[in-house]
């Protein structure tokens, strides 16, 4: 590792200190016999200046480098309020690791082109900020999960059945059998609660969704929890405490990165428990009251959720959905057999669903009936049904779409920008 300092570590109070930095040419301009290079590394930027009278050799080298060339620079720190970070390096040495004559990404690059060259788009400090926020959100999640006694487990990705409907399964050949890419780790987490009680996993989940919306990927990172002895209201409390901690901790550690994307932090600051809770019935009333053409029993799509979020200035829950629009594993509401004990968490500002959760059907016969009602074959779920035969317990869980949460926190216009290499129906490369 080169013995260097980071751009963000160079401060005006280091005036006169000699430093070495390594990074990429972010901006470059020439004024008279001076070359100004704004150097970029993972921490940020710092201005370097190459003067002919200071080092003719370094000046000549600096004149030749192109944008995004990789370089190593040495020089003396000088405080200068005109420089982007209030300080600059009076450079007298430069090693050009690799010169770039023409970097393909220019200011007017379209979204589609940026996705075509996503492997080069990752040079961008804005993209780096998104990835830092995403990493910090997961760091915060891990912190909270550890202190609240949840065990991380590592479920399989190659599976034999659907969790969220067969229509969005990716099928693959598994030797002489058929396998699918996991849509959700849920069923395996439900098995894990009999030994660990409170479990979580972060896995890629796969959905062969043809919907080309701003909130759907075909591969996304899925943070899922499952808790034994918990009912719907218990798990909703877990959800709001976890999400609140993730948002507040990320605000604390990544404020400047978030400021790159949003100026108004109101909804983030409002993300503290308890979150507002409305029933599905109330949600339908609100939407109808706003002139939305929706009847009781219909699912709410992205448009309806966007309108609903206008009523709230923080994440909120919608609970008590009709049974026929929800998954087979959800427990019927004992007070209303038309409904299930399910709750979604919706993010404000138009983002909608970020979490899907429910209490699970823990009765063997009822679960078999739900599987049959959904036109599925109980034989395909034999192992899963066993969980209701050998010490079954009330339990609940949920899945949080990490990219969707990041997209809301940073107000991104599409969930694809929240993932390193987005996978959508039209994107499998790079
Ligand atoms: N352990 C569980 O209870 C999870 C449950 N089996 C499940 O998968 N629910 S979900 O389909 O609503 O997906 C959960 C969340 O996963 C996210 N999700 C779900 N589908 C997607 C797609 N296609 N793209 C991006 N994000 C997606 C979204 O935030 C959903 O709220
Ligand atoms: Mg859902």
CSV table of C-alpha atoms and ligand atoms in Angstrom, one decimal:
chain,number,residue,atom,x,y,z
A,1,UNK,CA,0.0,0.0,0.0
A,2,UNK,CA,1.4,3.4,-1.0
A,3,UNK,CA,2.4,5.5,2.1
A,4,UNK,CA,-0.1,8.3,1.3
A,5,UNK,CA,-2.6,10.6,2.9
A,6,UNK,CA,-6.2,10.9,1.8
A,7,UNK,CA,-7.5,14.1,0.1
A,8,UNK,CA,-10.0,14.7,2.9
A,9,UNK,CA,-7.2,14.6,5.4
A,10,UNK,CA,-5.3,17.5,3.9
A,11,UNK,CA,-6.2,20.6,6.0
A,12,UNK,CA,-5.2,24.2,6.1
A,13,UNK,CA,-3.5,23.7,9.5
A,14,UNK,CA,-1.0,21.4,7.7
A,15,UNK,CA,0.6,24.4,5.9
A,16,UNK,CA,4.2,23.7,5.0
A,17,UNK,CA,3.9,19.9,5.5
A,18,UNK,CA,5.1,17.6,2.7
A,19,UNK,CA,2.5,15.0,1.7
A,20,UNK,CA,2.0,12.2,-0.9
A,21,UNK,CA,-1.4,11.5,-2.4
A,22,UNK,CA,-2.6,8.9,-4.9
A,23,UNK,CA,-5.8,9.2,-6.9
A,24,UNK,CA,-7.4,10.1,-10.2
A,25,UNK,CA,-7.5,13.4,-12.2
A,26,UNK,CA,-11.0,14.7,-11.4
A,27,UNK,CA,-10.7,18.2,-13.0
A,28,UNK,CA,-7.8,19.9,-14.8
A,29,UNK,CA,-7.1,23.4,-16.1
A,30,UNK,CA,-4.1,25.4,-17.2
A,31,UNK,CA,-3.5,29.1,-16.4
A,32,UNK,CA,-0.3,30.6,-17.8
A,33,UNK,CA,2.6,28.5,-16.6
A,34,UNK,CA,0.5,26.7,-14.0
A,35,UNK,CA,-1.5,23.5,-14.2
A,36,UNK,CA,-4.3,23.0,-11.6
A,37,UNK,CA,-5.3,19.4,-11.1
A,38,UNK,CA,-8.2,18.5,-8.7
A,39,UNK,CA,-7.2,15.1,-7.4
A,40,UNK,CA,-9.9,12.6,-6.4
A,41,UNK,CA,-9.7,9.7,-4.1
A,42,UNK,CA,-12.3,7.7,-2.1
A,43,UNK,CA,-12.3,10.4,0.6
A,44,UNK,CA,-13.0,13.4,-1.6
A,45,UNK,CA,-10.9,15.9,-3.6
A,46,UNK,CA,-8.0,18.3,-3.1
A,47,UNK,CA,-6.5,20.9,-5.5
A,48,UNK,CA,-2.9,20.4,-6.6
A,49,UNK,CA,-1.0,23.1,-8.5
A,50,UNK,CA,2.0,22.4,-10.8
A,51,UNK,CA,4.1,25.5,-11.4
A,52,UNK,CA,6.9,25.5,-14.0
A,53,UNK,CA,9.2,27.5,-11.8
A,54,UNK,CA,8.8,24.9,-9.0
A,55,UNK,CA,9.5,21.8,-11.1
A,56,UNK,CA,9.8,21.9,-14.9
A,57,UNK,CA,9.6,18.1,-15.0
A,58,UNK,CA,6.4,17.7,-12.9
A,59,UNK,CA,4.8,20.7,-14.8
A,60,UNK,CA,5.5,19.0,-18.2
A,61,UNK,CA,4.1,15.7,-16.9
A,62,UNK,CA,1.0,17.4,-15.4
A,63,UNK,CA,0.3,19.2,-18.7
A,64,UNK,CA,-0.1,15.8,-20.5
A,65,UNK,CA,-2.4,13.9,-18.1
A,66,UNK,CA,-6.1,13.4,-19.1
A,67,UNK,CA,-9.2,13.2,-16.9
A,68,UNK,CA,-9.4,10.1,-14.7
A,69,UNK,CA,-5.7,9.3,-15.2
A,70,UNK,CA,-4.3,7.6,-12.2
A,71,UNK,CA,-1.5,9.6,-10.6
A,72,UNK,CA,0.7,9.8,-7.5
A,73,UNK,CA,1.5,13.4,-6.4
A,74,UNK,CA,3.9,14.8,-3.8
A,75,UNK,CA,4.2,18.4,-2.7
A,76,UNK,CA,3.8,20.9,0.1
A,77,UNK,CA,0.5,21.9,1.7
A,78,UNK,CA,-0.6,25.5,1.4
A,79,UNK,CA,-3.8,27.0,2.8
A,80,UNK,CA,-5.7,28.8,0.1
A,81,UNK,CA,-9.4,29.9,0.6
A,82,UNK,CA,-9.8,30.0,-3.1
A,83,UNK,CA,-9.2,26.2,-3.4
A,84,UNK,CA,-12.3,23.9,-3.4
A,85,UNK,CA,-11.4,22.6,0.1
A,86,UNK,CA,-9.5,25.7,1.4
A,87,UNK,CA,-6.2,24.1,0.8
A,88,UNK,CA,-3.9,23.1,-2.0
A,89,UNK,CA,-0.8,21.1,-2.7
A,90,UNK,CA,2.1,22.9,-4.3
A,91,UNK,CA,3.2,19.8,-6.3
A,92,UNK,CA,6.8,19.2,-7.3
A,93,UNK,CA,6.5,15.5,-8.1
A,94,UNK,CA,4.0,13.4,-10.2
A,95,UNK,CA,4.0,9.8,-11.2
A,96,UNK,CA,1.5,9.0,-13.9
A,97,UNK,CA,0.4,5.4,-13.1
A,98,UNK,CA,-1.8,5.3,-16.2
A,99,UNK,CA,-2.6,8.2,-18.4
A,100,UNK,CA,-6.1,8.4,-19.9
A,101,UNK,CA,-6.4,10.3,-23.2
A,102,UNK,CA,-10.2,10.3,-23.3
A,103,UNK,CA,-12.5,9.2,-20.5
A,104,UNK,CA,-15.8,8.1,-22.2
A,105,UNK,CA,-18.1,9.7,-19.6
A,106,UNK,CA,-18.7,13.3,-20.2
A,107,UNK,CA,-21.0,15.8,-18.5
A,108,UNK,CA,-23.9,15.3,-21.0
A,109,UNK,CA,-23.9,11.5,-20.7
A,110,UNK,CA,-27.4,10.0,-20.7
A,111,UNK,CA,-28.7,7.6,-18.0
A,112,UNK,CA,-28.7,4.8,-20.5
A,113,UNK,CA,-25.1,5.4,-21.5
A,114,UNK,CA,-24.1,5.6,-17.8
A,115,UNK,CA,-25.7,2.2,-17.3
A,116,UNK,CA,-23.9,0.9,-20.4
A,117,UNK,CA,-20.6,1.9,-18.9
A,118,UNK,CA,-21.6,1.4,-15.3
A,119,UNK,CA,-18.1,-0.1,-14.6
A,120,UNK,CA,-16.6,3.3,-15.4
A,121,UNK,CA,-19.5,5.3,-13.8
A,122,UNK,CA,-18.2,3.9,-10.5
A,123,UNK,CA,-15.4,6.5,-10.7
A,124,UNK,CA,-18.0,9.1,-9.9
A,125,UNK,CA,-17.9,10.7,-6.5
A,126,UNK,CA,-21.7,10.9,-6.5
A,127,UNK,CA,-21.9,7.1,-7.1
A,128,UNK,CA,-19.3,6.6,-4.4
A,129,UNK,CA,-21.5,8.6,-2.0
A,130,UNK,CA,-24.5,6.4,-2.8
A,131,UNK,CA,-22.4,3.3,-2.1
A,132,UNK,CA,-21.1,4.8,1.2
A,133,UNK,CA,-24.6,5.6,2.3
A,134,UNK,CA,-25.8,2.0,1.4
A,135,UNK,CA,-22.8,0.5,3.3
A,136,UNK,CA,-23.5,2.7,6.4
A,137,UNK,CA,-27.2,1.8,6.4
A,138,UNK,CA,-26.1,-1.9,6.6
A,139,UNK,CA,-23.4,-1.1,9.2
A,140,UNK,CA,-26.2,0.5,11.3
A,141,UNK,CA,-28.5,-2.4,10.7
A,142,UNK,CA,-25.8,-4.8,11.9
A,143,UNK,CA,-25.2,-2.6,15.0
A,144,UNK,CA,-28.9,-2.6,15.9
A,145,UNK,CA,-29.5,-6.3,15.2
A,146,UNK,CA,-26.5,-7.3,17.3
A,147,UNK,CA,-27.6,-5.2,20.3
A,148,UNK,CA,-31.2,-6.5,20.0
A,149,UNK,CA,-30.1,-10.1,20.0
A,150,UNK,CA,-30.7,-11.2,16.4
A,151,UNK,CA,-28.5,-14.0,14.9
A,152,UNK,CA,-27.2,-13.6,11.3
A,153,UNK,CA,-27.8,-16.8,9.2
A,154,UNK,CA,-26.8,-17.6,5.6
A,155,UNK,CA,-29.8,-19.2,3.7
A,156,UNK,CA,-29.5,-20.9,0.3
A,157,UNK,CA,-30.0,-19.0,-2.9
A,158,UNK,CA,-30.6,-22.1,-5.0
A,159,UNK,CA,-34.1,-23.3,-4.0
A,160,UNK,CA,-36.9,-25.5,-5.2
A,161,UNK,CA,-40.0,-23.3,-4.8
A,162,UNK,CA,-41.7,-19.9,-4.9
A,163,UNK,CA,-42.3,-17.7,-1.9
A,164,UNK,CA,-43.8,-14.7,-3.7
A,165,UNK,CA,-45.6,-16.4,-6.5
A,166,UNK,CA,-44.4,-18.5,-9.4
A,167,UNK,CA,-44.7,-15.8,-12.0
A,168,UNK,CA,-41.4,-14.1,-10.9
A,169,UNK,CA,-39.1,-17.1,-10.5
A,170,UNK,CA,-35.9,-17.4,-12.4
A,171,UNK,CA,-35.5,-21.1,-13.3
A,172,UNK,CA,-32.2,-22.9,-13.9
A,173,UNK,CA,-31.0,-26.3,-14.6
A,174,UNK,CA,-29.6,-28.0,-11.5
A,175,UNK,CA,-27.9,-31.2,-12.7
A,176,UNK,CA,-30.9,-33.4,-13.6
A,177,UNK,CA,-33.4,-31.3,-11.7
A,178,UNK,CA,-34.9,-27.8,-11.8
A,179,UNK,CA,-33.9,-25.1,-9.3
A,180,UNK,CA,-34.8,-21.5,-8.9
A,181,UNK,CA,-33.0,-18.3,-7.7
A,182,UNK,CA,-34.4,-17.4,-4.3
A,183,UNK,CA,-37.1,-14.7,-4.3
A,184,UNK,CA,-36.8,-14.4,-0.5
A,185,UNK,CA,-35.0,-16.2,2.3
A,186,UNK,CA,-38.1,-16.2,4.4
A,187,UNK,CA,-39.0,-19.9,4.5
A,188,UNK,CA,-35.5,-20.8,5.5
A,189,UNK,CA,-35.4,-18.2,8.2
A,190,UNK,CA,-38.7,-19.7,9.5
A,191,UNK,CA,-36.8,-23.0,9.9
A,192,UNK,CA,-34.0,-21.3,11.7
A,193,UNK,CA,-36.2,-19.8,14.5
A,194,UNK,CA,-36.6,-23.2,16.1
A,195,UNK,CA,-33.0,-23.1,17.2
A,196,UNK,CA,-32.2,-19.4,17.2
A,197,UNK,CA,-35.6,-17.7,17.7
A,198,UNK,CA,-34.5,-14.3,16.3
A,199,UNK,CA,-32.7,-14.5,12.9
A,200,UNK,CA,-31.8,-12.3,10.1
A,201,UNK,CA,-30.1,-12.5,6.7
A,202,UNK,CA,-28.9,-10.2,3.9
A,203,UNK,CA,-29.1,-12.0,0.6
A,204,UNK,CA,-29.6,-11.2,-3.0
A,205,UNK,CA,-33.2,-11.9,-4.0
A,206,UNK,CA,-34.3,-12.5,-7.6
A,207,UNK,CA,-37.6,-11.5,-9.2
A,208,UNK,CA,-38.3,-12.1,-12.9
A,209,UNK,CA,-40.4,-8.9,-12.8
A,210,UNK,CA,-41.2,-7.6,-16.2
A,211,UNK,CA,-42.5,-4.4,-14.6
A,212,UNK,CA,-40.2,-1.6,-15.7
A,213,UNK,CA,-40.9,0.8,-12.8
A,214,UNK,CA,-38.5,3.0,-10.9
A,215,UNK,CA,-38.6,0.7,-7.9
A,216,UNK,CA,-38.1,-2.8,-9.4
A,217,UNK,CA,-34.9,-4.7,-10.0
A,218,UNK,CA,-34.6,-8.3,-11.0
A,219,UNK,CA,-31.8,-8.7,-8.4
A,220,UNK,CA,-31.9,-6.7,-5.2
A,221,UNK,CA,-30.4,-6.9,-1.7
A,222,UNK,CA,-32.9,-8.2,0.8
A,223,UNK,CA,-32.6,-7.7,4.5
A,224,UNK,CA,-35.0,-10.2,6.2
A,225,UNK,CA,-35.8,-11.0,9.8
A,226,UNK,CA,-37.9,-13.7,11.4
A,227,UNK,CA,-38.9,-13.8,15.0
A,228,UNK,CA,-40.4,-16.7,17.1
A,229,UNK,CA,-43.2,-15.9,19.5
A,230,UNK,CA,-43.8,-12.6,17.7
A,231,UNK,CA,-47.1,-11.4,16.3
A,232,UNK,CA,-47.7,-8.8,13.6
A,233,UNK,CA,-47.6,-5.9,16.1
A,234,UNK,CA,-44.4,-7.1,17.6
A,235,UNK,CA,-42.6,-7.3,14.3
A,236,UNK,CA,-43.9,-3.9,13.2
A,237,UNK,CA,-42.3,-2.5,16.3
A,238,UNK,CA,-39.0,-4.3,15.4
A,239,UNK,CA,-39.3,-2.8,11.8
A,240,UNK,CA,-39.7,0.8,13.0
A,241,UNK,CA,-36.9,0.5,15.6
A,242,UNK,CA,-34.5,-1.0,13.0
A,243,UNK,CA,-35.3,1.5,10.2
A,244,UNK,CA,-35.2,4.4,12.6
A,245,UNK,CA,-31.8,3.4,13.8
A,246,UNK,CA,-30.5,2.8,10.3
A,247,UNK,CA,-31.7,6.3,9.1
A,248,UNK,CA,-30.6,8.3,12.2
A,249,UNK,CA,-27.2,6.5,12.4
A,250,UNK,CA,-26.6,7.2,8.7
A,251,UNK,CA,-27.7,10.8,9.1
A,252,UNK,CA,-25.0,11.0,11.9
A,253,UNK,CA,-22.2,9.3,9.9
A,254,UNK,CA,-23.0,10.3,6.3
A,255,UNK,CA,-24.7,13.8,6.5
A,256,UNK,CA,-22.5,15.3,3.8
A,257,UNK,CA,-23.0,12.5,1.4
A,258,UNK,CA,-26.8,12.7,1.9
A,259,UNK,CA,-26.6,16.5,1.4
A,260,UNK,CA,-25.3,15.8,-2.1
A,261,UNK,CA,-28.8,14.4,-2.9
A,262,UNK,CA,-31.3,16.1,-0.8
A,263,UNK,CA,-31.6,19.5,1.0
A,264,UNK,CA,-34.7,18.9,3.1
A,265,UNK,CA,-34.0,16.4,5.9
A,266,UNK,CA,-37.5,16.7,7.5
A,267,UNK,CA,-38.8,13.2,6.7
A,268,UNK,CA,-35.5,11.6,7.7
A,269,UNK,CA,-35.5,13.4,11.0
A,270,UNK,CA,-39.2,12.4,11.5
A,271,UNK,CA,-38.1,8.7,11.1
A,272,UNK,CA,-38.4,7.9,14.8
A,273,UNK,CA,-40.8,5.4,16.4
A,274,UNK,CA,-43.7,5.1,16.6
A,275,UNK,CA,-44.4,5.3,12.9
A,276,UNK,CA,-48.0,6.2,11.9
A,277,UNK,CA,-50.2,3.1,11.3
A,278,UNK,CA,-53.3,3.0,9.0
A,279,UNK,CA,-55.4,0.0,8.1
A,280,UNK,CA,-55.8,-1.1,4.5
A,281,UNK,CA,-59.5,0.0,4.9
A,282,UNK,CA,-58.4,3.5,5.9
A,283,UNK,CA,-55.9,3.6,3.0
A,284,UNK,CA,-58.7,2.8,0.5
A,285,UNK,CA,-60.9,5.5,2.1
A,286,UNK,CA,-58.0,8.1,1.8
A,287,UNK,CA,-57.4,7.2,-1.8
A,288,UNK,CA,-61.1,7.2,-2.7
A,289,UNK,CA,-61.4,10.6,-0.9
A,290,UNK,CA,-58.6,11.8,-3.2
A,291,UNK,CA,-60.5,10.7,-6.3
A,292,UNK,CA,-58.4,7.6,-7.0
A,293,UNK,CA,-60.4,4.9,-8.8
A,294,UNK,CA,-59.8,2.0,-6.4
A,295,UNK,CA,-62.2,-0.5,-4.8
A,296,UNK,CA,-61.8,-2.4,-1.5
A,297,UNK,CA,-60.0,-5.7,-2.3
A,298,UNK,CA,-57.8,-4.2,-5.0
A,299,UNK,CA,-54.0,-4.1,-4.5
A,300,UNK,CA,-52.3,-0.7,-4.3
A,301,UNK,CA,-49.7,-0.2,-6.9
A,302,UNK,CA,-46.9,2.3,-7.1
A,303,UNK,CA,-49.2,5.1,-8.2
A,304,UNK,CA,-51.7,4.6,-5.4
A,305,UNK,CA,-48.9,4.3,-2.9
A,306,UNK,CA,-47.3,7.5,-4.2
A,307,UNK,CA,-50.6,9.3,-3.6
A,308,UNK,CA,-51.0,7.8,-0.1
A,309,UNK,CA,-47.5,8.9,0.9
A,310,UNK,CA,-48.6,12.5,0.4
A,311,UNK,CA,-50.5,12.1,3.7
A,312,UNK,CA,-47.4,11.4,5.7
A,313,UNK,CA,-44.0,13.1,6.6
A,314,UNK,CA,-42.3,9.9,7.7
A,315,UNK,CA,-42.4,6.2,6.9
A,316,UNK,CA,-45.7,4.6,7.9
A,317,UNK,CA,-47.5,1.3,8.0
A,318,UNK,CA,-50.5,0.0,6.1
A,319,UNK,CA,-51.8,-3.2,7.8
A,320,UNK,CA,-54.7,-5.7,7.4
A,321,UNK,CA,-54.6,-6.4,3.7
A,322,UNK,CA,-57.2,-8.5,1.9
A,323,UNK,CA,-56.2,-12.2,1.9
A,324,UNK,CA,-56.6,-12.8,-1.8
A,325,UNK,CA,-54.0,-10.2,-2.8
A,326,UNK,CA,-51.4,-11.5,-0.3
A,327,UNK,CA,-49.1,-14.5,-0.1
A,328,UNK,CA,-50.1,-18.0,1.0
A,329,UNK,CA,-48.0,-18.0,4.1
A,330,UNK,CA,-49.7,-15.1,5.8
A,331,UNK,CA,-51.9,-15.8,8.8
A,332,UNK,CA,-55.6,-15.1,8.4
A,333,UNK,CA,-56.9,-12.4,10.7
A,334,UNK,CA,-59.0,-14.2,13.3
A,335,UNK,CA,-61.2,-11.2,13.6
A,336,UNK,CA,-61.9,-10.9,9.8
A,337,UNK,CA,-61.3,-14.0,7.6
A,338,UNK,CA,-61.2,-11.7,4.5
A,339,UNK,CA,-57.9,-10.3,5.7
A,340,UNK,CA,-54.4,-11.4,6.7
A,341,UNK,CA,-52.1,-10.2,9.5
A,342,UNK,CA,-49.8,-8.4,7.1
A,343,UNK,CA,-48.2,-4.9,7.1
A,344,UNK,CA,-46.2,-3.0,4.6
A,345,UNK,CA,-44.0,-0.1,5.5
A,346,UNK,CA,-44.2,2.7,3.0
A,347,UNK,CA,-41.6,5.5,2.7
A,348,UNK,CA,-42.8,9.0,2.2
A,349,UNK,CA,-42.1,11.5,-0.6
A,350,UNK,CA,-43.7,9.1,-3.2
A,351,UNK,CA,-41.4,6.1,-2.6
A,352,UNK,CA,-44.0,3.7,-1.2
A,353,UNK,CA,-43.3,0.1,-0.2
A,354,UNK,CA,-39.9,-0.5,1.4
A,355,UNK,CA,-40.9,-3.4,3.6
A,356,UNK,CA,-43.3,-6.3,3.2
A,357,UNK,CA,-44.0,-8.3,6.4
A,358,UNK,CA,-46.6,-10.5,8.1
A,359,UNK,CA,-47.4,-12.9,10.8
A,360,UNK,CA,-47.1,-16.4,9.4
A,361,UNK,CA,-49.8,-19.1,9.4
A,362,UNK,CA,-48.5,-21.5,12.1
A,363,UNK,CA,-51.4,-24.0,11.9
A,364,UNK,CA,-50.6,-27.1,9.7
A,365,UNK,CA,-54.1,-27.7,8.2
A,366,UNK,CA,-54.7,-24.0,7.6
A,367,UNK,CA,-51.4,-23.6,5.8
A,368,UNK,CA,-52.1,-26.7,3.6
A,369,UNK,CA,-55.4,-25.2,2.7
A,370,UNK,CA,-53.8,-21.8,1.8
A,371,UNK,CA,-51.3,-23.6,-0.4
A,372,UNK,CA,-54.2,-25.5,-2.2
A,373,UNK,CA,-56.3,-22.3,-2.4
A,374,UNK,CA,-53.3,-20.7,-4.2
A,375,UNK,CA,-53.3,-23.5,-6.7
A,376,UNK,CA,-49.9,-24.8,-5.5
A,377,UNK,CA,-49.0,-28.4,-4.5
A,378,UNK,CA,-48.4,-29.0,-0.8
A,379,UNK,CA,-45.9,-31.7,-1.9
A,380,UNK,CA,-43.6,-28.9,-3.1
A,381,UNK,CA,-43.6,-27.5,0.5
A,382,UNK,CA,-43.3,-30.7,2.5
A,383,UNK,CA,-40.3,-29.5,4.4
A,384,UNK,CA,-41.9,-26.1,5.0
A,385,UNK,CA,-45.1,-27.7,6.3
A,386,UNK,CA,-43.0,-29.9,8.7
A,387,UNK,CA,-42.2,-26.6,10.5
A,388,UNK,CA,-45.9,-26.7,11.5
A,389,UNK,CA,-45.7,-30.3,12.8
A,390,UNK,CA,-42.8,-30.2,15.1
A,391,UNK,CA,-43.2,-27.6,17.8
A,392,UNK,CA,-44.9,-24.9,15.7
A,393,UNK,CA,-45.0,-21.4,17.3
A,394,UNK,CA,-46.5,-18.1,16.5
A,395,UNK,CA,-43.9,-16.2,14.4
A,396,UNK,CA,-43.6,-13.2,12.2
A,397,UNK,CA,-41.1,-11.6,9.9
A,398,UNK,CA,-40.4,-9.1,7.1
A,399,UNK,CA,-38.2,-8.3,4.2
A,400,UNK,CA,-36.7,-4.8,3.6
A,401,UNK,CA,-35.5,-3.9,0.1
A,402,UNK,CA,-32.2,-2.2,0.8
A,403,UNK,CA,-32.0,-0.4,-2.6
A,404,UNK,CA,-35.5,1.0,-2.1
A,405,UNK,CA,-34.7,2.3,1.4
A,406,UNK,CA,-31.5,4.0,0.0
A,407,UNK,CA,-33.4,5.4,-3.0
A,408,UNK,CA,-35.8,7.1,-0.6
A,409,UNK,CA,-33.1,8.4,1.8
A,410,UNK,CA,-31.2,9.9,-1.1
A,411,UNK,CA,-34.3,10.7,-3.2
A,412,UNK,CA,-32.9,8.8,-6.2
A,413,UNK,CA,-35.1,8.8,-9.3
A,414,UNK,CA,-34.7,5.1,-9.8
A,415,UNK,CA,-33.8,2.2,-7.5
A,416,UNK,CA,-31.2,1.1,-10.0
A,417,UNK,CA,-28.8,3.9,-9.0
A,418,UNK,CA,-28.7,2.3,-5.5
A,419,UNK,CA,-27.0,-0.8,-6.6
A,420,UNK,CA,-23.5,-1.4,-7.9
A,421,UNK,CA,-24.5,-3.1,-11.2
A,422,UNK,CA,-28.2,-2.9,-11.7
A,423,UNK,CA,-30.1,-5.9,-13.0
A,424,UNK,CA,-33.4,-5.1,-14.8
A,425,UNK,CA,-35.3,-6.8,-17.6
A,426,UNK,CA,-33.1,-5.0,-20.1
A,427,UNK,CA,-29.8,-4.9,-18.2
A,428,UNK,CA,-27.6,-7.9,-17.6
A,429,UNK,CA,-24.3,-6.4,-18.7
A,430,UNK,CA,-21.8,-5.1,-17.4
B,1,LIG,N1,-39.1,-12.2,4.8
B,1,LIG,C1,-40.2,-11.7,4.3
B,1,LIG,O1,-41.3,-11.6,4.9
B,1,LIG,C2,-40.2,-11.1,2.9
B,1,LIG,C3,-41.3,-11.6,2.0
B,1,LIG,N2,-41.2,-13.0,1.7
B,1,LIG,C4,-41.2,-10.8,0.7
B,1,LIG,O2,-40.3,-11.1,-0.1
B,1,LIG,N3,-42.0,-9.7,0.6
B,1,LIG,S1,-42.0,-8.7,-0.6
B,1,LIG,O3,-42.2,-9.5,-1.9
B,1,LIG,O4,-42.9,-7.6,-0.3
B,1,LIG,O5,-40.5,-8.1,-0.7
B,1,LIG,C5,-40.0,-7.5,0.5
B,1,LIG,C6,-39.4,-6.2,0.1
B,1,LIG,O6,-38.4,-6.4,-0.9
B,1,LIG,C7,-38.3,-5.3,-1.8
B,1,LIG,N4,-38.6,-5.8,-3.2
B,1,LIG,C8,-39.4,-6.7,-3.6
B,1,LIG,N5,-39.4,-6.9,-4.9
B,1,LIG,C9,-38.4,-6.0,-5.3
B,1,LIG,C10,-37.9,-5.7,-6.6
B,1,LIG,N6,-38.3,-6.4,-7.7
B,1,LIG,N7,-36.9,-4.8,-6.7
B,1,LIG,C11,-36.5,-4.2,-5.6
B,1,LIG,N8,-36.9,-4.4,-4.3
B,1,LIG,C12,-37.9,-5.3,-4.2
B,1,LIG,C13,-39.4,-4.3,-1.4
B,1,LIG,O7,-38.8,-3.4,-0.5
B,1,LIG,C14,-40.3,-5.2,-0.6
B,1,LIG,O8,-41.1,-4.5,0.4
B,2,LIG,MG1,-44.5,-6.6,-1.0
